[in-house]
PDB file of C-alpha atoms in Angstrom:
ATOM      1  CA  UNK K   1     -13.661  23.547 -49.418  1.00 45.00           C
ATOM      2  CA  UNK K   2     -14.052  20.545 -47.054  1.00 48.00           C
ATOM      3  CA  UNK K   3     -12.705  22.616 -44.124  1.00 50.00           C
ATOM      4  CA  UNK K   4     -15.240  25.371 -44.842  1.00 51.00           C
ATOM      5  CA  UNK K   5     -18.146  22.878 -44.847  1.00 51.00           C
ATOM      6  CA  UNK K   6     -16.943  21.422 -41.576  1.00 45.00           C
ATOM      7  CA  UNK K   7     -16.782  24.845 -40.002  1.00 51.00           C
ATOM      8  CA  UNK K   8     -20.328  25.603 -41.109  1.00 45.00           C
ATOM      9  CA  UNK K   9     -21.578  22.296 -39.606  1.00 45.00           C
ATOM     10  CA  UNK K  10     -19.968  23.127 -36.268  1.00 46.00           C
ATOM     11  CA  UNK K  11     -21.864  26.450 -36.201  1.00 50.00           C
ATOM     12  CA  UNK K  12     -25.283  24.839 -36.759  1.00 50.00           C
ATOM     13  CA  UNK K  13     -27.376  24.172 -33.597  1.00 55.00           C
ATOM     14  CA  UNK K  14     -27.103  20.607 -32.388  1.00 53.00           C
ATOM     15  CA  UNK K  15     -24.140  19.775 -34.684  1.00 52.00           C
ATOM     16  CA  UNK K  16     -20.931  18.543 -33.131  1.00 51.00           C
ATOM     17  CA  UNK K  17     -18.165  16.176 -34.066  1.00 53.00           C
ATOM     18  CA  UNK K  18     -17.193  15.685 -30.422  1.00 54.00           C
ATOM     19  CA  UNK K  19     -18.416  12.571 -28.585  1.00 57.00           C
ATOM     20  CA  UNK K  20     -21.296  13.135 -26.200  1.00 61.00           C
ATOM     21  CA  UNK K  21     -19.902  11.552 -23.043  1.00 67.00           C
ATOM     22  CA  UNK K  22     -20.939  12.341 -19.492  1.00 76.00           C
ATOM     23  CA  UNK K  23     -18.226  13.569 -17.103  1.00 77.00           C
ATOM     24  CA  UNK K  24     -17.328  10.991 -14.480  1.00 80.00           C
ATOM     25  CA  UNK K  25     -15.499  12.256 -11.470  1.00 89.00           C
ATOM     26  CA  UNK K  26     -12.523  10.226 -10.177  1.00 92.00           C
ATOM     27  CA  UNK K  27     -12.877   9.007  -6.584  1.00 95.00           C
ATOM     28  CA  UNK K  28      -9.743   8.712  -4.510  1.00 97.00           C
ATOM     29  CA  UNK K  29      -9.171   6.711  -1.368  1.00 98.00           C
ATOM     30  CA  UNK K  30      -6.627   6.809   1.517  1.00 97.00           C
ATOM     31  CA  UNK K  31      -4.485   3.742   2.139  1.00 98.00           C
ATOM     32  CA  UNK K  32      -3.667   4.241   5.804  1.00 96.00           C
ATOM     33  CA  UNK K  33      -4.362   1.235   8.093  1.00 96.00           C
ATOM     34  CA  UNK K  34      -3.902   2.129  11.693  1.00 89.00           C
ATOM     35  CA  UNK K  35      -3.476   0.062  14.822  1.00 87.00           C
ATOM     36  CA  UNK K  36      -5.755  -0.041  17.831  1.00 83.00           C
ATOM     37  CA  UNK K  37      -4.817   1.398  21.202  1.00 77.00           C
ATOM     38  CA  UNK K  38      -2.144   3.803  22.260  1.00 73.00           C
ATOM     39  CA  UNK K  39       1.470   3.703  21.099  1.00 73.00           C
ATOM     40  CA  UNK K  40       3.619   1.374  23.251  1.00 73.00           C
ATOM     41  CA  UNK K  41       6.777   2.528  25.103  1.00 74.00           C
ATOM     42  CA  UNK K  42       9.763   2.313  22.751  1.00 75.00           C
ATOM     43  CA  UNK K  43      12.737   0.121  23.469  1.00 77.00           C
ATOM     44  CA  UNK K  44      15.453  -1.822  21.594  1.00 84.00           C
ATOM     45  CA  UNK K  45      17.400  -0.531  18.633  1.00 91.00           C
ATOM     46  CA  UNK K  46      16.552   1.883  15.852  1.00 93.00           C
ATOM     47  CA  UNK K  47      15.250   0.605  12.556  1.00 95.00           C
ATOM     48  CA  UNK K  48      15.843   1.955   9.079  1.00 95.00           C
ATOM     49  CA  UNK K  49      12.880   1.315   6.813  1.00 97.00           C
ATOM     50  CA  UNK K  50      13.936   1.570   3.259  1.00 96.00           C
ATOM     51  CA  UNK K  51      11.594   2.795   0.503  1.00 96.00           C
ATOM     52  CA  UNK K  52       8.897   0.188  -0.114  1.00 98.00           C
ATOM     53  CA  UNK K  53       9.215  -1.273  -3.622  1.00 98.00           C
ATOM     54  CA  UNK K  54       6.181  -1.813  -5.825  1.00 97.00           C
ATOM     55  CA  UNK K  55       5.600  -5.291  -7.223  1.00 96.00           C
ATOM     56  CA  UNK K  56       4.537  -5.892 -10.846  1.00 92.00           C
ATOM     57  CA  UNK K  57       1.551  -3.750 -11.742  1.00 88.00           C
ATOM     58  CA  UNK K  58       1.427  -2.019  -8.339  1.00 94.00           C
ATOM     59  CA  UNK K  59       2.742   1.276  -9.669  1.00 90.00           C
ATOM     60  CA  UNK K  60      -0.768   2.122 -10.879  1.00 92.00           C
ATOM     61  CA  UNK K  61      -3.142   4.041  -8.605  1.00 96.00           C
ATOM     62  CA  UNK K  62      -6.297   2.378  -9.837  1.00 96.00           C
ATOM     63  CA  UNK K  63      -8.058  -0.142  -7.623  1.00 97.00           C
ATOM     64  CA  UNK K  64      -7.171  -3.666  -8.766  1.00 96.00           C
ATOM     65  CA  UNK K  65      -9.648  -6.553  -9.160  1.00 95.00           C
ATOM     66  CA  UNK K  66      -8.654 -10.080 -10.040  1.00 92.00           C
ATOM     67  CA  UNK K  67     -11.317 -11.933 -11.996  1.00 90.00           C
ATOM     68  CA  UNK K  68     -12.064 -15.655 -11.416  1.00 89.00           C
ATOM     69  CA  UNK K  69      -9.952 -16.480 -14.531  1.00 90.00           C
ATOM     70  CA  UNK K  70      -7.085 -14.506 -12.899  1.00 87.00           C
ATOM     71  CA  UNK K  71      -7.218 -11.735 -15.468  1.00 91.00           C
ATOM     72  CA  UNK K  72      -6.785  -8.248 -14.044  1.00 92.00           C
ATOM     73  CA  UNK K  73      -9.194  -5.356 -14.094  1.00 93.00           C
ATOM     74  CA  UNK K  74      -8.035  -1.883 -13.011  1.00 93.00           C
ATOM     75  CA  UNK K  75     -10.774   0.589 -12.087  1.00 92.00           C
ATOM     76  CA  UNK K  76     -10.660   3.648 -14.328  1.00 90.00           C
ATOM     77  CA  UNK K  77     -12.395   6.150 -11.987  1.00 93.00           C
ATOM     78  CA  UNK K  78     -11.532   4.790  -8.526  1.00 96.00           C
ATOM     79  CA  UNK K  79      -7.957   5.078  -7.343  1.00 97.00           C
ATOM     80  CA  UNK K  80      -5.658   5.631  -4.354  1.00 98.00           C
ATOM     81  CA  UNK K  81      -4.587   9.156  -3.485  1.00 97.00           C
ATOM     82  CA  UNK K  82      -1.038   8.199  -4.364  1.00 96.00           C
ATOM     83  CA  UNK K  83       1.095   5.288  -5.609  1.00 97.00           C
ATOM     84  CA  UNK K  84       0.154   2.280  -3.409  1.00 97.00           C
ATOM     85  CA  UNK K  85       3.752   1.447  -2.429  1.00 97.00           C
ATOM     86  CA  UNK K  86       4.397   5.018  -1.249  1.00 97.00           C
ATOM     87  CA  UNK K  87       1.215   5.065   0.756  1.00 98.00           C
ATOM     88  CA  UNK K  88       2.009   1.660   2.248  1.00 98.00           C
ATOM     89  CA  UNK K  89       5.508   2.881   3.237  1.00 98.00           C
ATOM     90  CA  UNK K  90       4.162   5.901   5.082  1.00 97.00           C
ATOM     91  CA  UNK K  91       1.517   3.772   6.867  1.00 98.00           C
ATOM     92  CA  UNK K  92       4.009   1.027   7.782  1.00 98.00           C
ATOM     93  CA  UNK K  93       6.480   3.531   9.148  1.00 97.00           C
ATOM     94  CA  UNK K  94       3.856   4.991  11.460  1.00 95.00           C
ATOM     95  CA  UNK K  95       2.638   1.486  12.379  1.00 96.00           C
ATOM     96  CA  UNK K  96       6.120   0.361  13.430  1.00 96.00           C
ATOM     97  CA  UNK K  97       6.755   3.603  15.358  1.00 94.00           C
ATOM     98  CA  UNK K  98       3.755   2.810  17.494  1.00 93.00           C
ATOM     99  CA  UNK K  99       4.637  -0.887  17.947  1.00 93.00           C
ATOM    100  CA  UNK K 100       7.119  -0.356  20.795  1.00 92.00           C
ATOM    101  CA  UNK K 101       9.638  -2.542  18.997  1.00 93.00           C
ATOM    102  CA  UNK K 102      11.958   0.294  18.074  1.00 93.00           C
ATOM    103  CA  UNK K 103      12.889   3.670  19.629  1.00 92.00           C
ATOM    104  CA  UNK K 104      12.914   5.201  16.151  1.00 92.00           C
ATOM    105  CA  UNK K 105      11.969   4.192  12.558  1.00 95.00           C
ATOM    106  CA  UNK K 106      14.216   6.145  10.278  1.00 94.00           C
ATOM    107  CA  UNK K 107      13.782   7.108   6.628  1.00 93.00           C
ATOM    108  CA  UNK K 108      16.377   6.607   3.837  1.00 92.00           C
ATOM    109  CA  UNK K 109      19.106   9.235   3.942  1.00 90.00           C
ATOM    110  CA  UNK K 110      18.975   9.609   7.711  1.00 86.00           C
ATOM    111  CA  UNK K 111      22.119  10.383   9.782  1.00 86.00           C
ATOM    112  CA  UNK K 112      20.758   8.252  12.590  1.00 86.00           C
ATOM    113  CA  UNK K 113      22.746   5.154  13.372  1.00 86.00           C
ATOM    114  CA  UNK K 114      20.207   2.381  12.753  1.00 90.00           C
ATOM    115  CA  UNK K 115      21.566  -1.076  13.516  1.00 92.00           C
ATOM    116  CA  UNK K 116      18.535  -2.799  11.940  1.00 95.00           C
ATOM    117  CA  UNK K 117      17.361  -2.385   8.331  1.00 95.00           C
ATOM    118  CA  UNK K 118      14.056  -3.515   6.888  1.00 97.00           C
ATOM    119  CA  UNK K 119      13.481  -3.855   3.155  1.00 97.00           C
ATOM    120  CA  UNK K 120       9.880  -4.376   2.008  1.00 98.00           C
ATOM    121  CA  UNK K 121       8.138  -4.973  -1.288  1.00 98.00           C
ATOM    122  CA  UNK K 122       4.355  -4.595  -1.754  1.00 98.00           C
ATOM    123  CA  UNK K 123       3.499  -7.713  -3.722  1.00 98.00           C
ATOM    124  CA  UNK K 124      -0.313  -7.793  -3.639  1.00 97.00           C
ATOM    125  CA  UNK K 125      -3.176  -5.379  -3.136  1.00 98.00           C
ATOM    126  CA  UNK K 126      -6.442  -6.382  -4.838  1.00 97.00           C
ATOM    127  CA  UNK K 127      -9.944  -7.619  -4.588  1.00 96.00           C
ATOM    128  CA  UNK K 128     -10.514 -11.259  -5.455  1.00 95.00           C
ATOM    129  CA  UNK K 129     -14.137 -12.366  -5.258  1.00 92.00           C
ATOM    130  CA  UNK K 130     -15.632 -11.657  -1.821  1.00 94.00           C
ATOM    131  CA  UNK K 131     -12.266 -10.705  -0.209  1.00 96.00           C
ATOM    132  CA  UNK K 132      -9.488  -8.207  -0.497  1.00 97.00           C
ATOM    133  CA  UNK K 133      -5.921  -9.413  -0.402  1.00 98.00           C
ATOM    134  CA  UNK K 134      -2.662  -7.721   0.605  1.00 98.00           C
ATOM    135  CA  UNK K 135       0.854  -9.152   0.544  1.00 98.00           C
ATOM    136  CA  UNK K 136       4.410  -8.061   1.238  1.00 98.00           C
ATOM    137  CA  UNK K 137       7.898  -9.494   1.020  1.00 98.00           C
ATOM    138  CA  UNK K 138      10.328  -8.435   3.759  1.00 98.00           C
ATOM    139  CA  UNK K 139      14.056  -8.794   4.447  1.00 97.00           C
ATOM    140  CA  UNK K 140      15.505  -7.924   7.849  1.00 97.00           C
ATOM    141  CA  UNK K 141      19.198  -7.011   8.039  1.00 95.00           C
ATOM    142  CA  UNK K 142      21.663  -6.106  10.722  1.00 92.00           C
ATOM    143  CA  UNK K 143      23.795  -3.120   9.609  1.00 81.00           C
ATOM    144  CA  UNK K 144      27.264  -4.115  10.717  1.00 63.00           C
ATOM    145  CA  UNK K 145      29.738  -1.369  11.568  1.00 55.00           C
ATOM    146  CA  UNK K 146      32.576  -3.405  10.066  1.00 49.00           C
ATOM    147  CA  UNK K 147      32.931  -2.422   6.356  1.00 49.00           C
ATOM    148  CA  UNK K 148      34.346  -5.868   5.611  1.00 46.00           C
ATOM    149  CA  UNK K 149      31.549  -7.932   7.056  1.00 53.00           C
ATOM    150  CA  UNK K 150      28.850  -5.560   5.795  1.00 64.00           C
ATOM    151  CA  UNK K 151      25.171  -6.282   6.524  1.00 78.00           C
ATOM    152  CA  UNK K 152      24.021  -9.578   7.988  1.00 90.00           C
ATOM    153  CA  UNK K 153      20.759 -11.165   6.890  1.00 94.00           C
ATOM    154  CA  UNK K 154      18.656 -11.894   9.937  1.00 95.00           C
ATOM    155  CA  UNK K 155      15.437 -13.206   8.376  1.00 97.00           C
ATOM    156  CA  UNK K 156      13.329 -13.111   5.255  1.00 98.00           C
ATOM    157  CA  UNK K 157       9.592 -13.698   4.796  1.00 98.00           C
ATOM    158  CA  UNK K 158       6.435 -13.154   2.792  1.00 98.00           C
ATOM    159  CA  UNK K 159       3.292 -12.075   4.644  1.00 98.00           C
ATOM    160  CA  UNK K 160      -0.230 -12.121   3.216  1.00 98.00           C
ATOM    161  CA  UNK K 161      -3.664 -11.321   4.647  1.00 98.00           C
ATOM    162  CA  UNK K 162      -7.302 -11.111   3.603  1.00 98.00           C
ATOM    163  CA  UNK K 163     -10.333  -9.063   4.612  1.00 97.00           C
ATOM    164  CA  UNK K 164     -13.998  -9.432   3.560  1.00 96.00           C
ATOM    165  CA  UNK K 165     -15.521  -6.952   1.194  1.00 95.00           C
ATOM    166  CA  UNK K 166     -18.713  -5.780   2.833  1.00 89.00           C
ATOM    167  CA  UNK K 167     -22.027  -4.586   1.368  1.00 80.00           C
ATOM    168  CA  UNK K 168     -22.601  -4.508  -2.357  1.00 73.00           C
ATOM    169  CA  UNK K 169     -18.855  -4.606  -3.146  1.00 74.00           C
ATOM    170  CA  UNK K 170     -18.895  -1.080  -4.613  1.00 90.00           C
ATOM    171  CA  UNK K 171     -15.467   0.632  -5.005  1.00 93.00           C
ATOM    172  CA  UNK K 172     -15.567   2.381  -1.585  1.00 94.00           C
ATOM    173  CA  UNK K 173     -16.169  -1.006   0.081  1.00 95.00           C
ATOM    174  CA  UNK K 174     -13.358  -2.552  -1.987  1.00 96.00           C
ATOM    175  CA  UNK K 175     -10.932   0.184  -0.935  1.00 97.00           C
ATOM    176  CA  UNK K 176     -11.901  -0.197   2.723  1.00 96.00           C
ATOM    177  CA  UNK K 177     -11.377  -3.950   2.549  1.00 97.00           C
ATOM    178  CA  UNK K 178      -7.978  -3.555   0.898  1.00 98.00           C
ATOM    179  CA  UNK K 179      -6.983  -1.147   3.678  1.00 98.00           C
ATOM    180  CA  UNK K 180      -8.109  -3.658   6.282  1.00 98.00           C
ATOM    181  CA  UNK K 181      -6.235  -6.450   4.524  1.00 98.00           C
ATOM    182  CA  UNK K 182      -3.038  -4.306   4.514  1.00 98.00           C
ATOM    183  CA  UNK K 183      -3.468  -3.597   8.205  1.00 98.00           C
ATOM    184  CA  UNK K 184      -3.677  -7.360   8.917  1.00 98.00           C
ATOM    185  CA  UNK K 185      -0.554  -7.864   6.869  1.00 98.00           C
ATOM    186  CA  UNK K 186       1.169  -5.138   8.918  1.00 98.00           C
ATOM    187  CA  UNK K 187       0.135  -7.026  12.052  1.00 97.00           C
ATOM    188  CA  UNK K 188       1.701 -10.251  10.793  1.00 98.00           C
ATOM    189  CA  UNK K 189       4.835  -8.439   9.728  1.00 98.00           C
ATOM    190  CA  UNK K 190       5.114  -6.888  13.204  1.00 96.00           C
ATOM    191  CA  UNK K 191       4.831 -10.269  14.840  1.00 96.00           C
ATOM    192  CA  UNK K 192       7.482 -11.629  12.480  1.00 97.00           C
ATOM    193  CA  UNK K 193       9.787  -8.752  13.357  1.00 96.00           C
ATOM    194  CA  UNK K 194       9.259  -9.317  17.079  1.00 94.00           C
ATOM    195  CA  UNK K 195      10.187 -12.994  16.655  1.00 95.00           C
ATOM    196  CA  UNK K 196      13.329 -12.257  14.618  1.00 95.00           C
ATOM    197  CA  UNK K 197      14.885  -9.189  16.129  1.00 92.00           C
ATOM    198  CA  UNK K 198      17.994 -10.179  18.123  1.00 85.00           C
ATOM    199  CA  UNK K 199      17.026 -10.914  21.756  1.00 67.00           C
ATOM    200  CA  UNK K 200      16.867  -7.936  24.024  1.00 53.00           C
ATOM    201  CA  UNK K 201      16.331  -5.347  21.274  1.00 47.00           C
ATOM    202  CA  UNK K 202      12.583  -5.085  21.407  1.00 44.00           C
ATOM    203  CA  UNK K 203       9.372  -6.189  23.085  1.00 42.00           C
ATOM    204  CA  UNK K 204       7.321  -8.768  21.304  1.00 40.00           C
ATOM    205  CA  UNK K 205       3.890  -7.236  21.682  1.00 41.00           C
ATOM    206  CA  UNK K 206       1.492  -6.693  18.759  1.00 41.00           C
ATOM    207  CA  UNK K 207      -1.943  -5.256  18.199  1.00 43.00           C
ATOM    208  CA  UNK K 208      -4.776  -5.821  15.756  1.00 44.00           C
ATOM    209  CA  UNK K 209      -5.530  -3.225  12.994  1.00 48.00           C
ATOM    210  CA  UNK K 210      -8.165  -0.604  13.630  1.00 49.00           C
ATOM    211  CA  UNK K 211     -11.552  -1.218  12.014  1.00 46.00           C
ATOM    212  CA  UNK K 212     -13.046   1.445   9.827  1.00 47.00           C
TER     213      UNK K 212
END
């Protein structure tokens, strides 16, 4: 009997048990910082860039905002077009290809002999107050041909960078600032690589990220 009454109510004009909520379209943003100028002539030794790991909480696509009390807010309707670590990996690989530090930047599973190996973790990508922040941890290795000696650790670092959030700090401005901050982190990572690659393997020139 109760089911019959419910069915009759659903047929009446203006009667509904479903919540009346407006549809909100999800907005998606690219995470693709790019460098200024033309690609530099390649030199040195090939680099293998391993898959970029995602730090805690960075497997979510939603834009992250850190409140003053350091609690985290993740935007429900504004997100990256893909997992941030995967997007950062693709952008970093292209960035390093154009740096002139390496003749090739290989992907995992390549058959190319790459004497240098770079492992990266995306540790920070968020808005905090008036700025966006990006951070990465990096480990540079030399891939030894001797199976006994294995890989040699050349250097290890953490790079972080900030970029101002312009305008009214709406989500599109937040995403643009995070992209700029990641580009500045790439620039610092490139300089660190230039300073730590064995002498004679690469040129030590860098460039600033492109503004959008």
